[in-house]
Coordinates of C-alpha atoms in Angstrom, one line a residue:
X1 CA 0.1 0.0 0.0
X2 CA 1.3 3.5 -1.0
X3 CA 0.5 6.0 1.5
X4 CA 1.8 8.7 3.8
X5 CA 2.9 7.7 7.1
X6 CA 4.0 11.0 8.7
X7 CA 1.8 10.4 11.7
X8 CA 4.2 7.3 12.9
X9 CA 6.7 10.0 14.0
X10 CA 4.3 11.4 16.0
X11 CA 6.5 13.6 18.4
X12 CA 9.1 13.1 15.5
X13 CA 11.7 11.6 18.3
X14 CA 12.1 8.7 16.1
X15 CA 14.9 9.1 14.0
X16 CA 16.3 7.1 11.0
X17 CA 18.4 3.9 11.3
X18 CA 22.1 3.6 9.7
X19 CA 25.6 2.5 10.8
X20 CA 26.7 4.6 13.5
X21 CA 28.8 7.3 12.0
X22 CA 32.5 7.3 12.3
X23 CA 34.3 9.9 14.4
X24 CA 35.2 13.2 12.9
X25 CA 38.2 14.9 12.7
X26 CA 40.5 16.6 15.3
X27 CA 39.8 20.3 16.6
X28 CA 41.7 22.9 14.6
X29 CA 44.0 25.5 16.5
X30 CA 41.0 28.0 16.0
X31 CA 38.7 25.8 17.7
X32 CA 41.0 24.9 20.5
X33 CA 41.6 28.8 21.3
X34 CA 38.0 29.3 21.1
X35 CA 37.2 26.8 23.6
X36 CA 39.9 27.5 25.8
X37 CA 38.5 31.4 25.8
X38 CA 35.0 30.2 26.4
X39 CA 36.1 28.0 29.6
X40 CA 37.5 31.2 31.0
X41 CA 34.2 32.9 30.7
X42 CA 32.5 31.0 33.1
X43 CA 32.8 29.8 36.7
X44 CA 33.3 25.8 35.6
X45 CA 34.6 24.7 38.9
X46 CA 31.3 25.6 40.6
X47 CA 30.3 22.2 42.3
X48 CA 26.9 23.1 43.4
X49 CA 25.3 21.4 40.5
X50 CA 27.5 18.2 40.8
X51 CA 26.4 18.0 44.6
X52 CA 22.8 18.1 43.7
X53 CA 23.3 15.5 40.7
X54 CA 24.7 13.1 43.0
X55 CA 22.7 13.7 45.8
X56 CA 20.6 10.7 47.3
X57 CA 22.3 8.4 45.1
X58 CA 21.2 4.9 45.7
X59 CA 22.4 2.4 42.9
X60 CA 23.6 2.7 39.0
X61 CA 22.4 0.4 36.5
X62 CA 24.7 -1.3 34.4
X63 CA 24.7 -3.4 31.0
X64 CA 22.2 -2.8 28.3
X65 CA 18.5 -2.3 27.5
X66 CA 17.6 -4.2 24.4
X67 CA 14.8 -4.3 21.9
X68 CA 13.0 -7.7 21.0
X69 CA 15.1 -7.8 17.9
X70 CA 18.3 -7.7 20.0
X71 CA 19.4 -4.0 19.3
X72 CA 20.5 -1.7 21.9
X73 CA 18.0 0.7 23.2
X74 CA 20.2 2.2 25.9
X75 CA 23.8 1.4 26.8
X76 CA 24.5 2.5 30.5
X77 CA 28.4 2.4 29.9
X78 CA 28.2 4.5 26.4
X79 CA 28.9 7.7 28.0
X80 CA 31.7 6.3 30.7
X81 CA 33.9 8.7 28.6
X82 CA 32.3 11.8 29.7
X83 CA 34.6 12.4 32.6
X84 CA 37.4 14.8 33.6
X85 CA 38.4 17.9 31.7
X86 CA 36.8 18.9 28.3
X87 CA 38.4 17.4 25.5
X88 CA 39.3 20.1 22.6
X89 CA 36.4 18.6 20.7
X90 CA 33.5 19.7 23.0
X91 CA 32.6 23.1 24.3
X92 CA 33.7 23.0 28.0
X93 CA 30.4 24.4 29.0
X94 CA 28.6 21.6 27.2
X95 CA 31.1 19.2 28.6
X96 CA 30.4 20.3 32.1
X97 CA 26.4 19.8 31.4
X98 CA 27.2 16.5 29.8
X99 CA 29.0 15.1 32.9
X100 CA 26.1 16.2 35.1
X101 CA 23.7 14.5 33.0
X102 CA 26.1 11.3 33.0
X103 CA 25.0 11.0 36.8
X104 CA 22.5 8.1 36.2
X105 CA 20.9 5.8 38.4
X106 CA 18.2 5.8 41.0
X107 CA 18.1 8.6 43.6
X108 CA 16.3 9.3 46.8
X109 CA 15.2 13.2 46.4
X110 CA 13.4 13.4 49.7
X111 CA 11.5 11.1 51.8
X112 CA 8.7 9.6 49.7
X113 CA 10.1 10.9 46.3
X114 CA 12.5 9.0 44.2
X115 CA 13.9 9.5 40.7
X116 CA 15.3 7.2 37.9
X117 CA 17.6 9.2 35.6
X118 CA 19.7 8.1 32.6
X119 CA 17.3 5.0 31.5
X120 CA 16.1 7.4 28.8
X121 CA 16.1 11.0 27.8
X122 CA 13.5 11.9 30.5
X123 CA 13.2 11.1 34.3
X124 CA 10.8 8.9 35.7
X125 CA 9.7 10.0 39.2
X126 CA 8.2 8.0 42.1
X127 CA 6.1 9.4 44.7
X128 CA 5.6 6.7 47.6
X129 CA 1.9 6.2 48.4
X130 CA 0.2 4.2 51.1
X131 CA 0.2 1.1 49.1
X132 CA 2.4 1.7 46.1
X133 CA 4.1 4.0 43.7
X134 CA 2.6 7.1 42.0
X135 CA 4.8 7.4 38.7
X136 CA 5.3 10.6 37.1
X137 CA 6.0 10.1 33.4
X138 CA 6.7 6.9 31.6
X139 CA 9.8 7.6 29.7
X140 CA 9.9 7.2 25.8
X141 CA 9.3 3.4 24.9
X142 CA 8.1 0.4 26.9
X143 CA 11.5 -1.3 27.4
X144 CA 13.3 1.8 29.3
X145 CA 10.2 2.3 31.4
X146 CA 9.9 -1.5 32.1
X147 CA 13.5 -1.6 33.0
X148 CA 13.5 1.6 35.1
X149 CA 10.4 0.5 37.2
X150 CA 12.1 -3.0 37.5
X151 CA 15.5 -1.2 38.9
X152 CA 13.4 0.8 41.4
X153 CA 11.5 -2.3 42.7
X154 CA 14.7 -4.2 43.1
X155 CA 16.2 -1.5 45.4
X156 CA 12.9 -0.3 47.0
X157 CA 10.5 -3.1 47.0
X158 CA 8.1 -4.9 44.8
X159 CA 5.4 -2.1 45.3
X160 CA 2.4 -1.9 42.8
X161 CA 1.9 1.2 40.7
X162 CA -1.3 2.9 42.3
X163 CA -1.3 5.7 39.8
X164 CA 0.3 7.0 36.6
X165 CA 0.7 10.8 35.9
X166 CA 1.7 12.2 32.3
X167 CA 3.3 15.6 32.7
X168 CA 2.8 16.5 29.5
X169 CA 2.0 15.5 25.7
X170 CA 5.4 14.8 24.4
X171 CA 6.2 11.1 23.7
X172 CA 9.5 11.0 25.9
X173 CA 7.1 11.2 28.9
X174 CA 4.3 8.8 28.0
X175 CA 5.7 6.6 25.3
X176 CA 6.6 3.7 27.6
X177 CA 3.1 3.5 29.3
X178 CA 2.5 0.0 28.6
X179 CA 6.0 -0.7 30.4
X180 CA 4.1 0.7 33.7
X181 CA 0.7 -0.5 33.6
X182 CA -1.1 -2.7 31.5
X183 CA -4.7 -1.8 30.1
X184 CA -6.2 -4.5 32.2
X185 CA -4.7 -2.5 35.4
X186 CA -6.1 0.6 34.2
X187 CA -9.8 -1.0 33.4
X188 CA -9.3 -2.4 37.2
X189 CA -9.0 1.0 38.5
X190 CA -5.4 2.2 38.7
X191 CA -5.9 6.0 37.6
X192 CA -4.3 7.6 34.6
X193 CA -4.1 11.5 35.2
X194 CA -3.1 14.1 32.7
X195 CA -3.9 17.6 31.7
X196 CA -6.8 18.5 29.5
X197 CA -6.5 17.9 25.6
X198 CA -3.4 15.4 26.5
X199 CA -4.8 12.3 24.3
X200 CA -5.5 14.6 21.1
X201 CA -2.2 16.5 21.4
X202 CA -0.2 13.1 22.1
X203 CA -1.8 11.3 19.2
X204 CA -1.9 14.1 16.8
X205 CA 0.9 16.8 17.3
X206 CA 3.2 16.5 14.2
X207 CA 1.0 14.3 12.3
X208 CA 1.0 15.9 9.2
X209 CA 5.0 16.5 9.1
X210 CA 6.0 13.9 11.2
X211 CA 8.3 12.2 8.6
X212 CA 10.1 15.4 7.9
X213 CA 10.5 16.2 11.6
X214 CA 11.4 12.5 12.3
X215 CA 14.3 12.8 9.8
X216 CA 15.4 16.1 11.3
X217 CA 15.3 14.5 14.8
X218 CA 18.0 12.4 13.9
X219 CA 20.3 15.5 13.4
X220 CA 18.8 17.1 16.8
X221 CA 19.3 14.1 19.1
X222 CA 22.5 13.0 17.2
X223 CA 21.0 9.4 17.1
X224 CA 23.4 8.1 14.6
X225 CA 26.6 9.6 15.8
X226 CA 29.3 7.5 17.8
X227 CA 29.2 8.3 21.5
X228 CA 32.6 9.8 21.9
X229 CA 34.2 13.0 22.3
X230 CA 34.3 13.3 18.5
X231 CA 30.2 12.6 18.5
X232 CA 27.5 12.6 20.8
X233 CA 28.0 13.6 24.2
X234 CA 24.7 14.7 25.3
X235 CA 21.5 15.8 24.1
X236 CA 20.9 18.7 26.4
X237 CA 17.9 16.9 28.3
X238 CA 19.4 13.9 29.0
X239 CA 21.9 11.3 27.4
X240 CA 19.9 9.7 24.9
X241 CA 16.5 8.9 23.5
X242 CA 15.1 5.4 23.8
X243 CA 14.1 4.3 20.4
X244 CA 12.1 1.2 21.3
X245 CA 8.4 0.3 21.3
X246 CA 6.1 3.5 21.8
X247 CA 2.6 3.4 23.4
X248 CA 0.3 5.3 25.4
X249 CA -2.8 4.9 27.7
X250 CA -5.8 6.8 27.7
X251 CA -6.3 9.0 30.7
X252 CA -8.9 8.3 33.0
X253 CA -8.8 11.6 34.8
X254 CA -8.1 15.0 33.1
X255 CA -7.2 18.2 35.1
X256 CA -9.2 20.6 33.3
X257 CA -9.0 23.8 35.7
X258 CA -6.1 26.0 35.9
X259 CA -5.7 24.4 39.6
X260 CA -7.0 21.2 41.0
X261 CA -6.3 18.8 43.5
X262 CA -6.2 15.0 43.8
X263 CA -5.7 12.5 46.8
X264 CA -4.0 9.6 45.0
X265 CA -2.9 6.5 47.2
X266 CA -3.2 8.6 50.4
X267 CA -1.2 11.6 48.8
X268 CA -2.6 15.1 48.1
X269 CA -1.2 16.5 44.9
X270 CA -1.9 20.1 43.7
X271 CA -2.1 20.2 39.9
X272 CA -1.4 23.4 37.7
X273 CA -2.5 23.3 34.1
X274 CA 0.2 25.0 31.8
X275 CA -0.6 24.6 28.3
X276 CA 0.7 26.2 25.3
X277 CA 4.2 27.1 26.1
X278 CA 6.7 24.1 26.2
X279 CA 3.9 21.6 25.2
X280 CA 0.1 22.1 24.0
X281 CA -0.9 20.1 26.9
X282 CA 1.1 20.2 30.1
X283 CA 0.7 20.5 33.9
X284 CA 3.0 21.2 36.9
X285 CA 2.4 19.7 40.4
X286 CA 3.0 20.4 44.1
X287 CA 3.2 17.8 47.1
X288 CA 2.4 20.4 49.9
X289 CA 3.1 17.6 52.6
X290 CA 6.5 16.9 51.1
X291 CA 7.4 20.6 50.2
X292 CA 7.9 19.5 46.7
X293 CA 7.5 21.4 43.6
X294 CA 7.4 19.5 40.1
X295 CA 8.3 21.6 37.2
X296 CA 7.4 19.1 34.3
X297 CA 9.1 20.4 31.2
X298 CA 8.5 24.2 31.5
X299 CA 11.6 24.1 33.7
X300 CA 15.0 22.1 33.2
X301 CA 18.4 22.7 33.7
X302 CA 19.0 24.6 30.6
X303 CA 17.2 27.2 28.2
X304 CA 14.5 25.4 26.4
X305 CA 13.6 25.5 22.6
X306 CA 11.1 28.1 21.5
X307 CA 11.4 26.3 18.0
X308 CA 13.2 23.0 17.9
X309 CA 15.9 22.4 15.6
X310 CA 13.7 19.2 14.5
X311 CA 10.8 21.8 13.8
X312 CA 7.6 22.3 15.6
X313 CA 5.0 24.8 15.9
X314 CA 6.5 27.8 17.3
X315 CA 6.2 28.3 21.1
X316 CA 5.0 31.3 23.0
X317 CA 7.9 32.8 25.0
X318 CA 5.4 35.6 26.6
X319 CA 3.3 32.6 27.8
X320 CA 6.2 30.8 29.0
X321 CA 7.6 33.7 30.9
X322 CA 3.9 34.2 32.6
X323 CA 3.9 30.7 33.7
X324 CA 7.3 31.0 35.3
X325 CA 5.8 34.0 37.4
X326 CA 2.8 32.0 38.3
X327 CA 5.3 29.0 39.4
X328 CA 6.8 31.5 41.7
X329 CA 3.3 32.2 43.1
X330 CA 2.6 28.7 43.4
X331 CA 5.9 27.7 45.0
X332 CA 4.5 28.2 48.5
X333 CA 7.2 26.8 51.1
X334 CA 8.4 24.3 48.6
X335 CA 12.2 23.2 49.6
X336 CA 12.7 20.6 46.8
X337 CA 12.3 21.0 42.9
X338 CA 11.9 18.0 40.7
X339 CA 12.0 18.0 37.0
X340 CA 11.3 15.4 34.3
X341 CA 14.8 16.1 33.1
X342 CA 18.1 16.8 34.6
X343 CA 18.5 16.8 38.1
X344 CA 16.9 18.3 41.3
X345 CA 17.3 21.5 43.2
X346 CA 17.1 21.7 47.3
X347 CA 16.5 24.9 49.2
X348 CA 13.6 27.5 48.7
X349 CA 15.5 30.6 47.7
X350 CA 17.7 28.3 45.3
X351 CA 14.4 27.0 43.6
X352 CA 13.0 30.8 43.7
X353 CA 16.2 31.9 41.8
X354 CA 16.0 29.2 39.1
X355 CA 12.5 30.0 38.3
X356 CA 13.4 33.7 38.3
X357 CA 16.0 33.1 35.8
X358 CA 14.1 31.2 33.5
X359 CA 11.3 33.6 33.7
X360 CA 13.7 36.6 32.7
X361 CA 15.3 34.5 30.1
X362 CA 12.2 34.1 28.1
X363 CA 11.1 37.6 28.7
X364 CA 14.3 39.2 27.7
X365 CA 14.4 37.0 24.7
X366 CA 10.9 38.0 23.8
X367 CA 11.0 41.5 24.5
X368 CA 14.4 42.5 23.0
X369 CA 13.5 40.8 20.0
X370 CA 10.3 42.5 19.7
X371 CA 12.1 45.9 20.1
X372 CA 14.6 45.2 17.3
X373 CA 11.7 43.8 15.0
X374 CA 10.2 47.2 15.5
X375 CA 13.4 48.7 14.7
X376 CA 13.2 47.0 11.2
X377 CA 16.0 44.3 11.8
X378 CA 15.8 40.8 10.1
X379 CA 15.9 37.4 12.0
X380 CA 19.4 36.9 11.3
X381 CA 20.3 40.5 12.3
X382 CA 18.5 40.3 15.6
X383 CA 20.0 36.9 16.4
X384 CA 23.5 38.4 16.2
X385 CA 22.7 41.4 18.1
X386 CA 20.6 39.9 21.2
X387 CA 22.8 39.2 23.9
X388 CA 21.7 38.1 27.5
X389 CA 22.7 40.4 30.4
X390 CA 25.6 39.2 32.5
X391 CA 23.1 38.4 35.4
X392 CA 21.5 35.9 33.1
X393 CA 24.3 34.6 31.2
X394 CA 26.4 33.5 34.3
X395 CA 23.5 31.2 35.6
X396 CA 24.3 27.7 34.5
X397 CA 20.7 26.6 34.8
X398 CA 19.5 28.6 31.9
X399 CA 22.3 28.3 29.6
X400 CA 22.0 27.1 26.0
X401 CA 22.6 23.6 26.3
X402 CA 19.3 22.3 24.6
X403 CA 17.6 25.5 23.2
X404 CA 19.8 28.3 21.9
X405 CA 19.3 32.0 22.0
X406 CA 19.9 32.5 18.5
X407 CA 17.6 30.1 17.3
X408 CA 14.9 31.3 19.9
X409 CA 15.4 35.0 18.7
X410 CA 14.4 33.7 15.1
X411 CA 11.4 31.8 16.8
X412 CA 10.0 34.9 18.3
X413 CA 10.4 36.7 15.0
X414 CA 8.6 33.7 13.3
X415 CA 5.7 33.7 15.8
X416 CA 4.8 37.2 15.2
X417 CA 5.7 38.0 11.4
X418 CA 6.5 34.6 9.9
X419 CA 9.6 33.3 8.1
X420 CA 9.3 36.3 5.6
X421 CA 11.9 38.9 6.6
X422 CA 10.0 42.0 4.7
X423 CA 12.6 42.3 1.8
X424 CA 10.7 41.8 -1.5
X425 CA 13.8 40.1 -3.0
X426 CA 13.0 37.0 -0.6
X427 CA 9.4 37.0 -1.6
X428 CA 10.1 34.8 -4.6
X429 CA 13.6 33.5 -4.3
X430 CA 15.1 30.8 -6.6
X431 CA 15.1 27.3 -5.1
X432 CA 18.1 26.3 -3.2
X433 CA 19.8 24.0 -6.1
X434 CA 19.2 26.8 -9.0
X435 CA 20.4 29.6 -6.8
X436 CA 23.6 27.7 -5.8
X437 CA 24.3 26.9 -9.4
X438 CA 24.3 30.8 -10.2
X439 CA 26.2 31.5 -7.6
X440 CA 29.1 29.1 -8.1
X441 CA 29.0 30.1 -11.7
X442 CA 29.3 33.8 -10.6
X443 CA 32.3 32.8 -8.4
X444 CA 34.2 31.3 -11.3
X445 CA 33.4 27.7 -11.0
X446 CA 33.2 25.1 -8.1
X447 CA 37.0 24.9 -7.7
X448 CA 37.4 28.7 -7.0
X449 CA 34.6 28.9 -4.7
X450 CA 36.3 26.0 -2.8
X451 CA 39.5 27.6 -2.7
X452 CA 38.0 30.8 -1.3
X453 CA 36.2 28.5 1.4
X454 CA 39.5 27.0 2.1
X455 CA 40.9 30.4 2.8
X456 CA 38.1 31.2 5.1
X457 CA 38.3 27.5 6.8
X458 CA 42.0 28.2 7.6
X459 CA 41.5 31.8 9.1
X460 CA 38.7 30.1 11.4
X461 CA 35.7 31.9 9.6
X462 CA 33.7 28.7 9.6
X463 CA 30.3 30.3 9.2
X464 CA 31.6 31.9 5.8
X465 CA 33.1 28.8 4.9
X466 CA 30.1 26.7 5.5
X467 CA 27.8 29.3 3.3
X468 CA 30.2 28.9 0.4
X469 CA 30.6 25.1 0.6
X470 CA 26.9 24.8 0.9
X471 CA 26.4 26.5 -2.3
X472 CA 29.1 24.3 -4.1
X473 CA 27.7 20.9 -2.7
X474 CA 24.0 22.2 -3.7
X475 CA 25.2 23.0 -7.1
X476 CA 27.6 19.9 -7.5
X477 CA 26.9 17.1 -5.0
X478 CA 29.6 15.0 -6.6
X479 CA 32.6 17.7 -5.7
X480 CA 34.6 15.5 -3.2
X481 CA 36.6 18.5 -2.3
X482 CA 33.7 20.6 -1.5
X483 CA 32.0 17.8 0.7
X484 CA 35.0 16.9 2.7
X485 CA 35.7 20.4 3.5
X486 CA 32.2 21.4 4.3
X487 CA 32.4 18.2 6.4
X488 CA 35.7 19.4 8.2
X489 CA 33.8 22.9 8.7
X490 CA 30.7 21.3 10.3
X491 CA 33.2 19.5 12.6
X492 CA 34.8 22.6 13.8
X493 CA 31.3 24.4 14.4
X494 CA 30.2 21.3 16.3
X495 CA 33.3 21.2 18.6
X496 CA 32.4 24.8 19.7
X497 CA 29.0 24.5 20.1
X498 CA 27.5 25.0 23.7
X499 CA 24.1 23.8 22.4
X500 CA 23.8 20.3 21.9
X501 CA 21.2 20.1 19.6
X502 CA 23.4 22.5 17.3
X503 CA 26.5 20.1 17.9
X504 CA 24.5 17.1 17.0
X505 CA 23.3 18.9 14.0
X506 CA 26.5 19.8 12.7
X507 CA 28.4 16.6 13.4
X508 CA 25.4 14.4 11.7
X509 CA 25.7 16.8 8.9
X510 CA 29.6 16.2 8.7
X511 CA 28.8 12.2 8.9
X512 CA 26.4 12.2 6.0
X513 CA 28.3 14.4 3.8
X514 CA 31.1 11.7 4.3
X515 CA 28.9 8.5 4.3
X516 CA 25.4 9.5 2.7
X517 CA 21.6 9.9 4.0
X518 CA 20.3 7.0 6.0
X519 CA 19.3 3.8 4.0
X520 CA 16.3 3.1 6.2
X521 CA 13.4 5.4 7.5
X522 CA 11.3 5.1 10.4
X523 CA 10.6 1.7 12.2
X524 CA 7.1 2.0 11.9
X525 CA 6.0 -1.2 13.7
X526 CA 7.4 0.2 17.0
X527 CA 4.6 2.8 16.9
X528 CA 1.5 0.2 16.3
X529 CA 0.5 0.6 20.0
X530 CA 0.4 4.2 20.1
X531 CA -1.3 4.4 16.5
X532 CA -4.1 2.2 17.9
X533 CA -5.0 5.1 20.1
X534 CA -5.1 7.6 17.3
X535 CA -8.6 8.7 15.7
X536 CA -9.3 7.4 12.4
X537 CA -9.7 11.2 11.4
X538 CA -5.9 11.9 12.0
X539 CA -5.1 9.1 9.5
X540 CA -7.2 10.2 6.9
X541 CA -5.8 13.9 7.3
X542 CA -2.4 12.3 6.8
X543 CA -3.6 10.4 3.7
X544 CA -5.1 13.6 2.2
X545 CA -1.6 15.3 2.9
X546 CA 0.0 12.6 0.9
X547 CA -2.2 13.1 -2.2
X548 CA 0.0 13.5 -5.2
X549 CA -1.9 16.5 -6.6
X550 CA -0.5 16.6 -9.9
X551 CA -1.2 12.9 -10.5
X552 CA -4.6 13.2 -9.0
X553 CA -5.6 16.0 -11.6
X554 CA -8.8 14.9 -13.3
X555 CA -9.3 11.8 -11.1
X556 CA -12.6 11.7 -9.2
X557 CA -12.4 8.5 -7.2
X558 CA -14.9 7.9 -4.4
X559 CA -14.3 5.3 -1.6
X560 CA -16.0 3.9 1.1
X561 CA -14.1 3.2 4.3
X562 CA -16.1 0.8 6.9
X563 CA -14.7 -0.2 10.2
X564 CA -16.5 -3.2 11.3
X565 CA -15.1 -3.5 15.0
X566 CA -15.9 0.3 15.8
X567 CA -18.9 0.6 13.8
X568 CA -17.6 3.7 12.0
X569 CA -17.8 4.4 8.3
X570 CA -16.2 7.4 6.1
X571 CA -17.0 8.3 2.5
X572 CA -13.6 9.4 0.9
X573 CA -13.5 11.5 -2.3
X574 CA -11.1 13.4 -4.6
X575 CA -12.3 16.6 -6.0
X576 CA -10.2 19.3 -7.9
X577 CA -7.0 17.1 -6.7
X578 CA -7.9 17.3 -3.3
X579 CA -8.8 14.4 -1.0
X580 CA -11.7 14.9 1.6
X581 CA -13.4 12.6 3.7
X582 CA -16.5 12.8 6.1
X583 CA -18.0 10.5 8.5
X584 CA -21.0 9.1 6.7
X585 CA -22.9 5.9 5.7
X586 CA -21.3 4.3 2.8
X587 CA -22.1 6.0 -0.6
X588 CA -24.0 3.9 -3.1
X589 CA -22.1 5.7 -5.9
X590 CA -18.7 4.9 -4.7
X591 CA -16.2 3.2 -6.8
X592 CA -15.2 0.8 -4.2
X593 CA -15.9 -0.2 -0.5
X594 CA -12.9 -1.1 1.8
X595 CA -14.3 -3.2 5.0
X596 CA -11.9 -4.0 7.6
X597 CA -11.1 -3.7 11.4
X598 CA -9.6 -0.7 12.8
X599 CA -6.8 -2.8 13.9
X600 CA -5.8 -3.9 10.5
X601 CA -6.3 -0.3 9.1
X602 CA -4.0 0.8 11.7
X603 CA -1.4 -1.9 10.4
X604 CA -1.9 -0.8 7.1
X605 CA -1.2 2.9 8.2
X606 CA 1.9 1.8 10.1
X607 CA 3.2 0.0 7.1
X608 CA 2.9 -3.5 8.7
X609 CA 0.3 -4.7 6.3
X610 CA 1.4 -5.1 2.8
X611 CA -0.6 -5.9 -0.3
X612 CA -0.3 -9.4 0.2
X613 CA -2.1 -9.1 3.6
X614 CA -4.8 -7.1 1.9
X615 CA -5.4 -10.0 -0.5
X616 CA -5.4 -13.0 2.1
X617 CA -6.5 -11.7 5.3
X618 CA -9.9 -12.5 6.7
X619 CA -9.9 -9.0 8.2
X620 CA -10.3 -7.1 5.0
X621 CA -13.0 -7.0 2.4
X622 CA -13.3 -5.2 -1.0
X623 CA -16.4 -4.9 -3.0
X624 CA -17.0 -2.7 -6.0
X625 CA -13.8 -2.1 -8.3
X626 CA -10.7 -3.4 -6.8
X627 CA -8.8 -1.9 -9.8
X628 CA -10.1 1.8 -8.8
X629 CA -9.4 1.1 -5.1
X630 CA -5.8 0.3 -6.3
X631 CA -5.6 3.3 -8.4
X632 CA -7.0 5.5 -5.7
X633 CA -4.4 4.1 -3.1
X634 CA -1.7 4.7 -5.7
X635 CA -2.1 8.3 -5.7
X636 CA -1.0 8.6 -2.1
X637 CA 2.6 9.1 -1.8
X638 CA 4.7 7.1 1.0
X639 CA 7.4 9.4 2.5
X640 CA 10.4 7.1 3.1
X641 CA 11.8 9.8 5.6
X642 CA 15.4 9.5 4.3
X643 CA 15.6 12.2 2.1
X644 CA 18.8 14.3 1.7
X645 CA 19.6 17.5 3.8
X646 CA 23.1 18.7 3.6
X647 CA 23.1 17.4 -0.5
X648 CA 20.5 17.5 -3.1

């Protein structure tokens, strides 16, 4: 079946598989000098964060978490090299942050609250109830969640899970739900609690462009990079994403008001709805009796993204800053902060300072960008001008390890004015390849452009070298000297980057220039459990977005879709090269009727049921014209998720 499968990326955390990239080159003299100067600009010897990161340590896991096919999901020893002084190939501030995130294991935060860190990119927080564990967040996949919970039970006792809380609607916080609870346990009464709109956002965010975001996420998270000082050292939020089997459990209890309370297994928890900043559906919480404040992902030990490198809807910096002020007002007498990434903070004043710094970073970024927008500056100009004041720059907890100030400035611009910078020359620019060919011709040919880029590289002018070489590679993808020099340029840009997302993107680009794009796209089978919870309408919207418009011109197919187990029926039709759908009884004038179970339909959408299954399965029946049905399905493009990014 030929269909768009953008939705299988969902939160676009699933990258593309390939052999691990080989190490990059050594740091240049310019890079070594830049990193040495950077080290002198910050109090890197401050040990407070390290004391916090190891406080309450109980045990450290070892070995690996494996998928069913034997592939490695998490290797607890993969980042053992992150120790000691920063190597010349890693920004010293990022190295410090990477060492802090490398403090993995089971930790006692305070009496009654524990955290599991390093099993996945996020944290699993355990709150001790009268009879069992209240679990906050289920990590990314079933395998890592099950391993984390088993490790906790090994050291804390074999208690049952008495409630499951989802802090927000990103897959690295709910995708492992089936490793924590079974659907039968939920049906038997174990509550699953989330904020209003959670299920819709969890199953629909990024559906339409998930394939592109999934491809780009491999850059952001450095999925295919070697774990080494020349490759992946961190992701900013944790060591790495668990690419296993993804699922979700529908909440049985939604927090719909700005503030609501629940008593779960004898523990009073106060929830605060904070939608539309870090995630479309998100909630923070307090445990007054334990003086604990949980910041979800609105707070982390890093500046966050207003627009991720992988892509997403732009986030509202002003609303985010407002939530930080609300958090200060809601803090009460809390003495402990726990987040769903990174490490905790102890002490009321330190927590208040942490929240205040985050508030002011987002507010300053917003206000100064808007000021320069109104002065007529473009996104690139604003990104080069906006600098945080010293009082915000010197605070490690808001430095750009995951987000980046320059990228966030451009996000604020896009939030208000879009991507167009107002210059009419940019209203209808040439496509990148055609533009590159003309620029290279103007430069006197590829060899001359590469020679100029080499001079820029030798001077340490890597931004200009990257710009020139990017034009050459787009104009002539087979120019080996240009590809290698651009790869070396990206190496150096990655080595000096403080943001893990930028480092990973540069180094992944270098690896693909040397070794090519991935050969295999997203493992769609890993998403079947999650897709089973996705409303059929989201699949049909994705199919419509995959319709090949030019090929569909003049085609007027009408297809009935009947789901036997859910008693739903839809009519799909093409009109003016647009695919429409509506929920309705089967149309009498349809070209064909496709009758099947929802489960089989999900397998078709996930790509795990092919043409042979359609012909032989008892779960599917076709009446009317099978030829017309095949022609209709043939108009729906299938995106492989392996498209080139740094070449064309």
